Coordinates of C-alpha atoms in Angstrom, one line a residue:
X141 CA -101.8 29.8 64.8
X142 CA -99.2 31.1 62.4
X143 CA -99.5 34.8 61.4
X144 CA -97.9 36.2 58.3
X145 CA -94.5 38.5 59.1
X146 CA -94.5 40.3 55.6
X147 CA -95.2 39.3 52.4
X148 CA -93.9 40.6 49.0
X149 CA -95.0 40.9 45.1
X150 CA -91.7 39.5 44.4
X151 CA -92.0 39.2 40.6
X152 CA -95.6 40.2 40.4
X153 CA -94.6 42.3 37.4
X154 CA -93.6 39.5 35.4
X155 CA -95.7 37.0 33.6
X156 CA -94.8 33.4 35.4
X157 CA -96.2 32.3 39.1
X158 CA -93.7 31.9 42.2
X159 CA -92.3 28.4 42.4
X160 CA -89.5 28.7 45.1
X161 CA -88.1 29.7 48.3
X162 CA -85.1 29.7 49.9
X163 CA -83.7 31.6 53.3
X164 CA -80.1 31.6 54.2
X165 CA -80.7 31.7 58.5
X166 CA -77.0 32.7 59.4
X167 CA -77.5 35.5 56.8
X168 CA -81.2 36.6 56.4
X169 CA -80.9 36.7 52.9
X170 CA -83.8 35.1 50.7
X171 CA -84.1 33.7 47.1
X172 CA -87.4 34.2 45.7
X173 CA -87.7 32.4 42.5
X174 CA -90.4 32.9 39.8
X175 CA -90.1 30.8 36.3
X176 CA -87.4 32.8 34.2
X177 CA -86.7 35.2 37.2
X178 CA -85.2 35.1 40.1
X179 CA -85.0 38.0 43.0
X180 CA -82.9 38.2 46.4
X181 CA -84.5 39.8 49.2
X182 CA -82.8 40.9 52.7
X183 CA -85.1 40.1 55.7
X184 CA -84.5 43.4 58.3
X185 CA -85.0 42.8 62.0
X186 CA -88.1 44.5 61.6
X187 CA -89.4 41.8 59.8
X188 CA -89.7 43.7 56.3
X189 CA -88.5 42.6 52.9
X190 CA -85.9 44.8 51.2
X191 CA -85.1 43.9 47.2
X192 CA -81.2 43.6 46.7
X193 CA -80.9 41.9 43.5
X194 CA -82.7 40.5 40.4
X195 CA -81.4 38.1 37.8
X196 CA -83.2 36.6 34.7
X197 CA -82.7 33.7 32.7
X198 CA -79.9 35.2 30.6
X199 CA -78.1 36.3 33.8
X200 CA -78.0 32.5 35.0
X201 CA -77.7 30.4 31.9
X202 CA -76.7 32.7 29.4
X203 CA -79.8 32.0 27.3
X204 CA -83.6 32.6 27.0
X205 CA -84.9 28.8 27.2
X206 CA -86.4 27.2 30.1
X207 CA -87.4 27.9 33.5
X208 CA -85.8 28.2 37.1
X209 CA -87.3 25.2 38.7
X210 CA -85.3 25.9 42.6
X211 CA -82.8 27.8 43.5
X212 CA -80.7 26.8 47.3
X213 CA -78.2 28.8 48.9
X214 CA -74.6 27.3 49.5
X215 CA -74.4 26.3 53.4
X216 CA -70.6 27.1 53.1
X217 CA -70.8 31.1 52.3
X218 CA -72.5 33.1 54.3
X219 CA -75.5 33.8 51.7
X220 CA -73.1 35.0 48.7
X221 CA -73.3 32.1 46.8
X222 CA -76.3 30.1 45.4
X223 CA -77.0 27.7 42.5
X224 CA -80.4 27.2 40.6
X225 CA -82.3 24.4 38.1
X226 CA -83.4 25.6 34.7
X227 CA -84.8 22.1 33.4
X228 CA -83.0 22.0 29.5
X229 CA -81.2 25.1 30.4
X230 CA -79.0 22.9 32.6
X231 CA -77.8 24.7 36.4
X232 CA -75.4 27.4 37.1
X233 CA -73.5 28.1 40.0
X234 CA -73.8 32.1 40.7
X235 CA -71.5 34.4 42.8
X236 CA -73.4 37.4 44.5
X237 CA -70.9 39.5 44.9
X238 CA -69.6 39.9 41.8
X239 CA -71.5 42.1 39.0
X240 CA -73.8 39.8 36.6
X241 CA -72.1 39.9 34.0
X242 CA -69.2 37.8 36.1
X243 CA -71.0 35.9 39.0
X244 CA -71.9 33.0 36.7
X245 CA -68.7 31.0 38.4
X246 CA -70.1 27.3 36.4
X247 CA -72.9 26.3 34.3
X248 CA -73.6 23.0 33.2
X249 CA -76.2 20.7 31.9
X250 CA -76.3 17.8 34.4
X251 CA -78.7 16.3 32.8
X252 CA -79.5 15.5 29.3
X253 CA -83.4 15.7 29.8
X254 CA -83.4 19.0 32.2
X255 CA -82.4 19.3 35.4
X256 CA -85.3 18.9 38.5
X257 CA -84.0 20.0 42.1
X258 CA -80.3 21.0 43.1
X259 CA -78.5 20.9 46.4
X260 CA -75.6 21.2 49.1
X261 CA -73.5 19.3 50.9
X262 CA -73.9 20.5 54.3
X263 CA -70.3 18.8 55.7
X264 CA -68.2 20.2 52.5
X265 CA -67.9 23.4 50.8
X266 CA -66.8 21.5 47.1
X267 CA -69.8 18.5 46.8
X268 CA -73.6 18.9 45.3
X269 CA -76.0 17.4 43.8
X270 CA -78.4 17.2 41.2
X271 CA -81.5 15.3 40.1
X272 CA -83.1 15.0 36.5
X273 CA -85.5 14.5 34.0
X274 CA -84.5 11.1 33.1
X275 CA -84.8 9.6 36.5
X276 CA -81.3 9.9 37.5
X277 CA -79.1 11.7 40.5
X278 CA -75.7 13.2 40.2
X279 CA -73.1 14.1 42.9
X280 CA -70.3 16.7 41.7
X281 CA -67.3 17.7 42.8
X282 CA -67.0 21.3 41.8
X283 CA -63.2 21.3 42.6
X284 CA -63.0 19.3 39.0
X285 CA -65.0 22.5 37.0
X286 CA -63.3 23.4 34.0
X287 CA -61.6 20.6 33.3
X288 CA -62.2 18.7 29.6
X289 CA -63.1 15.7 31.3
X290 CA -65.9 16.8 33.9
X291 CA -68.1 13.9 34.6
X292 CA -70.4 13.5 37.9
X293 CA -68.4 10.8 41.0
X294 CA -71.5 9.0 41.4
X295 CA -74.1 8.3 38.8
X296 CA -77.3 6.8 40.1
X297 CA -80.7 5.8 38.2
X298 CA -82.5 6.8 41.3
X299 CA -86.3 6.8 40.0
X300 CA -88.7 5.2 37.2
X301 CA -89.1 8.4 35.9
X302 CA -88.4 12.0 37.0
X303 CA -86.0 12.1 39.9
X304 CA -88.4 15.7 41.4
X305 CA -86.0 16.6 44.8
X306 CA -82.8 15.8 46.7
X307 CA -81.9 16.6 49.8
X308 CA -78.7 15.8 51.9
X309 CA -78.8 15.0 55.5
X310 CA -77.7 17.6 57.7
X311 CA -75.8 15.9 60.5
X312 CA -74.9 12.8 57.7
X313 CA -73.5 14.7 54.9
X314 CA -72.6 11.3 53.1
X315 CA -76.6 10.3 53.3
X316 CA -79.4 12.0 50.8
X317 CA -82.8 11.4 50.1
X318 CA -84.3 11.2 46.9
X319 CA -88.0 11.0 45.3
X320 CA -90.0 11.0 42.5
X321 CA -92.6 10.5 40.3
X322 CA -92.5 7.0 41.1
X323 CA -94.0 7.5 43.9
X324 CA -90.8 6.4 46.3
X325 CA -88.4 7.9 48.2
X326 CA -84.7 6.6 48.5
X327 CA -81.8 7.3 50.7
X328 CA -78.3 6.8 49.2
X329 CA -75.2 6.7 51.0
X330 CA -72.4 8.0 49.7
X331 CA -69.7 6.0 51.9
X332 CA -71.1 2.6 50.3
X333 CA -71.0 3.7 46.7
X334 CA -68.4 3.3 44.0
X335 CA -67.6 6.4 43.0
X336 CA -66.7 5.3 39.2
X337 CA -68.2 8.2 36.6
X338 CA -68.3 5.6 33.8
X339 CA -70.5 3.2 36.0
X340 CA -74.3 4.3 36.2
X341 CA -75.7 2.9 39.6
X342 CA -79.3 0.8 39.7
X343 CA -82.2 1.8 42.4
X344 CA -81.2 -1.2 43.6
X345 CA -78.2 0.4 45.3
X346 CA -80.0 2.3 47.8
X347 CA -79.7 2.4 51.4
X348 CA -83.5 2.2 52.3
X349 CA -86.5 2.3 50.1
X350 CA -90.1 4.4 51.1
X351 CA -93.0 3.5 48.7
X352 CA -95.6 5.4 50.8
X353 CA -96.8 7.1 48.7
X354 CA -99.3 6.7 44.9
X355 CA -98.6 9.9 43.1
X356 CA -95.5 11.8 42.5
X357 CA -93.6 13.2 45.3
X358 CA -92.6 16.8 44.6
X359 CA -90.4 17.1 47.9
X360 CA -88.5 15.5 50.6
X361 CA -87.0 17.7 53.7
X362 CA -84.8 16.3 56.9
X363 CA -85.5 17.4 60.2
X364 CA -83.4 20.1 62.1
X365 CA -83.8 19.2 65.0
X366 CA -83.6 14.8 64.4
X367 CA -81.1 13.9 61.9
X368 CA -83.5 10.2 61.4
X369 CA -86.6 11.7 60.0
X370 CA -87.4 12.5 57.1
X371 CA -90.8 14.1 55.3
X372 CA -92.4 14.0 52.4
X373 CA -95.3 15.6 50.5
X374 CA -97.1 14.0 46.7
X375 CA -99.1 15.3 44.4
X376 CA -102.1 13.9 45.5
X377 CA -102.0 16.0 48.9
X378 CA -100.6 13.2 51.0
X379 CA -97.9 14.2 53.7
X380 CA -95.8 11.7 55.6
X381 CA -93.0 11.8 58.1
X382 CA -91.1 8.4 59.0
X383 CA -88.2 7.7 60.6
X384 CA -85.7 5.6 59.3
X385 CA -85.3 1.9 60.2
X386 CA -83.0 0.8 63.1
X387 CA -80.0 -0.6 61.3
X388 CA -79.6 2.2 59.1
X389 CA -79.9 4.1 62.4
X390 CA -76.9 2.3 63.9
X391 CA -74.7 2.5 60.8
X392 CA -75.0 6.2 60.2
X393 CA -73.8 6.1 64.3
X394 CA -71.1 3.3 64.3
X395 CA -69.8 5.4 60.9

């Protein structure tokens, strides 16, 4: 049985229901996120809660429009720096430490439909990624922020429709998964992709293709402990775990 350590009203007292979670292990340091809120909460070797921070939709985006869809911690910083989806509001890259008014380090659109799911490379500190609206998947180089010409290195029409989640492997930082409401899940590698930004990749690129699934798929998550399974969870309640196919197996290890 699993019994419940603590539990919070993070954002009770605001309109909106609680849509994410994320906890930063090496720091103990969780992002509670709640529609056009989102609160950081330290978890004490007690196993108590204790509210550090809140920051609204102004704080992150610098307007009033939209929702926080997911916000992940960076794997790369020791829980001080995190970076959040706000469909149309685009996503922004936020610094802890600094006061609110000047931890908004980037924001961007991404996408021109909204931005769906954000995430980290776990092998570099400077690579993410992003998902959309319109179907497609972006992989950034945050070293190139700022700059006139900012444009994603890979472009990819990932999904039919809206690309919901992407996750990167954790031992394979070039590899990530992908799903959405297509009802498949795709894994990409990045070491077998042109990286040209003027060149938008087809689903045809991908690595490995999953249709298990006949509704959307709202998330994907790698194993910790075996770097060749993945999970998945749709709309209509269905949960699988696979592991990926031999060859791919082999080429991730021979790479």
């Amino acid at each position: 049985e699993l019994g419940i350590l603590n539990h919070t009203a993070c954002h009770r007292e605001h309109d909106g229901f609680a849509s994410h979670v994320d906890i930063h292990s090496a720091s103990d340091r969780v992002l509670g996120v709640a529609s056009q809120r989102l609160q950081i909460l330290h978890l004490l070797p007690d196993g108590k809660l204790a509210a550090e921070s809140t920051y609204n939709l102004v704080d992150l985006s610098g307007g009033d429009k939209g929702t926080i869809s997911i916000s992940r911690w960076s794997l790369h910083d020791q829980g001080k720096v995190f970076m959040s989806a706000m469909g149309k509001a685009g996503c922004s890259l936020i610094d802890v430490r600094s006061s609110k008014q000047s931890s908004r380090l980037f924001h961007w659109s991404a996408h021109t439909l909204g931005v769906r799911c954000v995430d980290f490379a776990p092998h570099s500190s400077y690579i993410l990624g992003t998902t959309g609206e319109d179907g497609s998947l972006r992989i950034w180089d945050v070293r190139k922020f700022g700059h006139e010409s900012f444009v994603p290195i890979l472009d990819i029409q990932a999904h039919e429709h809206v690309a919901c989640s992407l996750r990167f492997n954790p031992q394979f930082g070039h590899l990530f998964a992908s799903c959405g409401s297509d009802g498949v899940v795709r894994l990409w590698d990045m070491n077998k992709l042109e990286r040209d930004s003027k060149l938008r990749l087809e689903m045809s690129r991908a690595a490995c293709t999953f249709p298990d699934h006949d509704d959307t798929i709202n998330d994907i998550a790698w194993s910790r402990g075996d770097a060749f399974s993945l999970a998945s969870v749709s709309y209509d309640g269905r949960f699988c775990v696979r592991s990926l196919p031999d060859d791919l197996k082999y080429s991730l290890l021979l790479s």
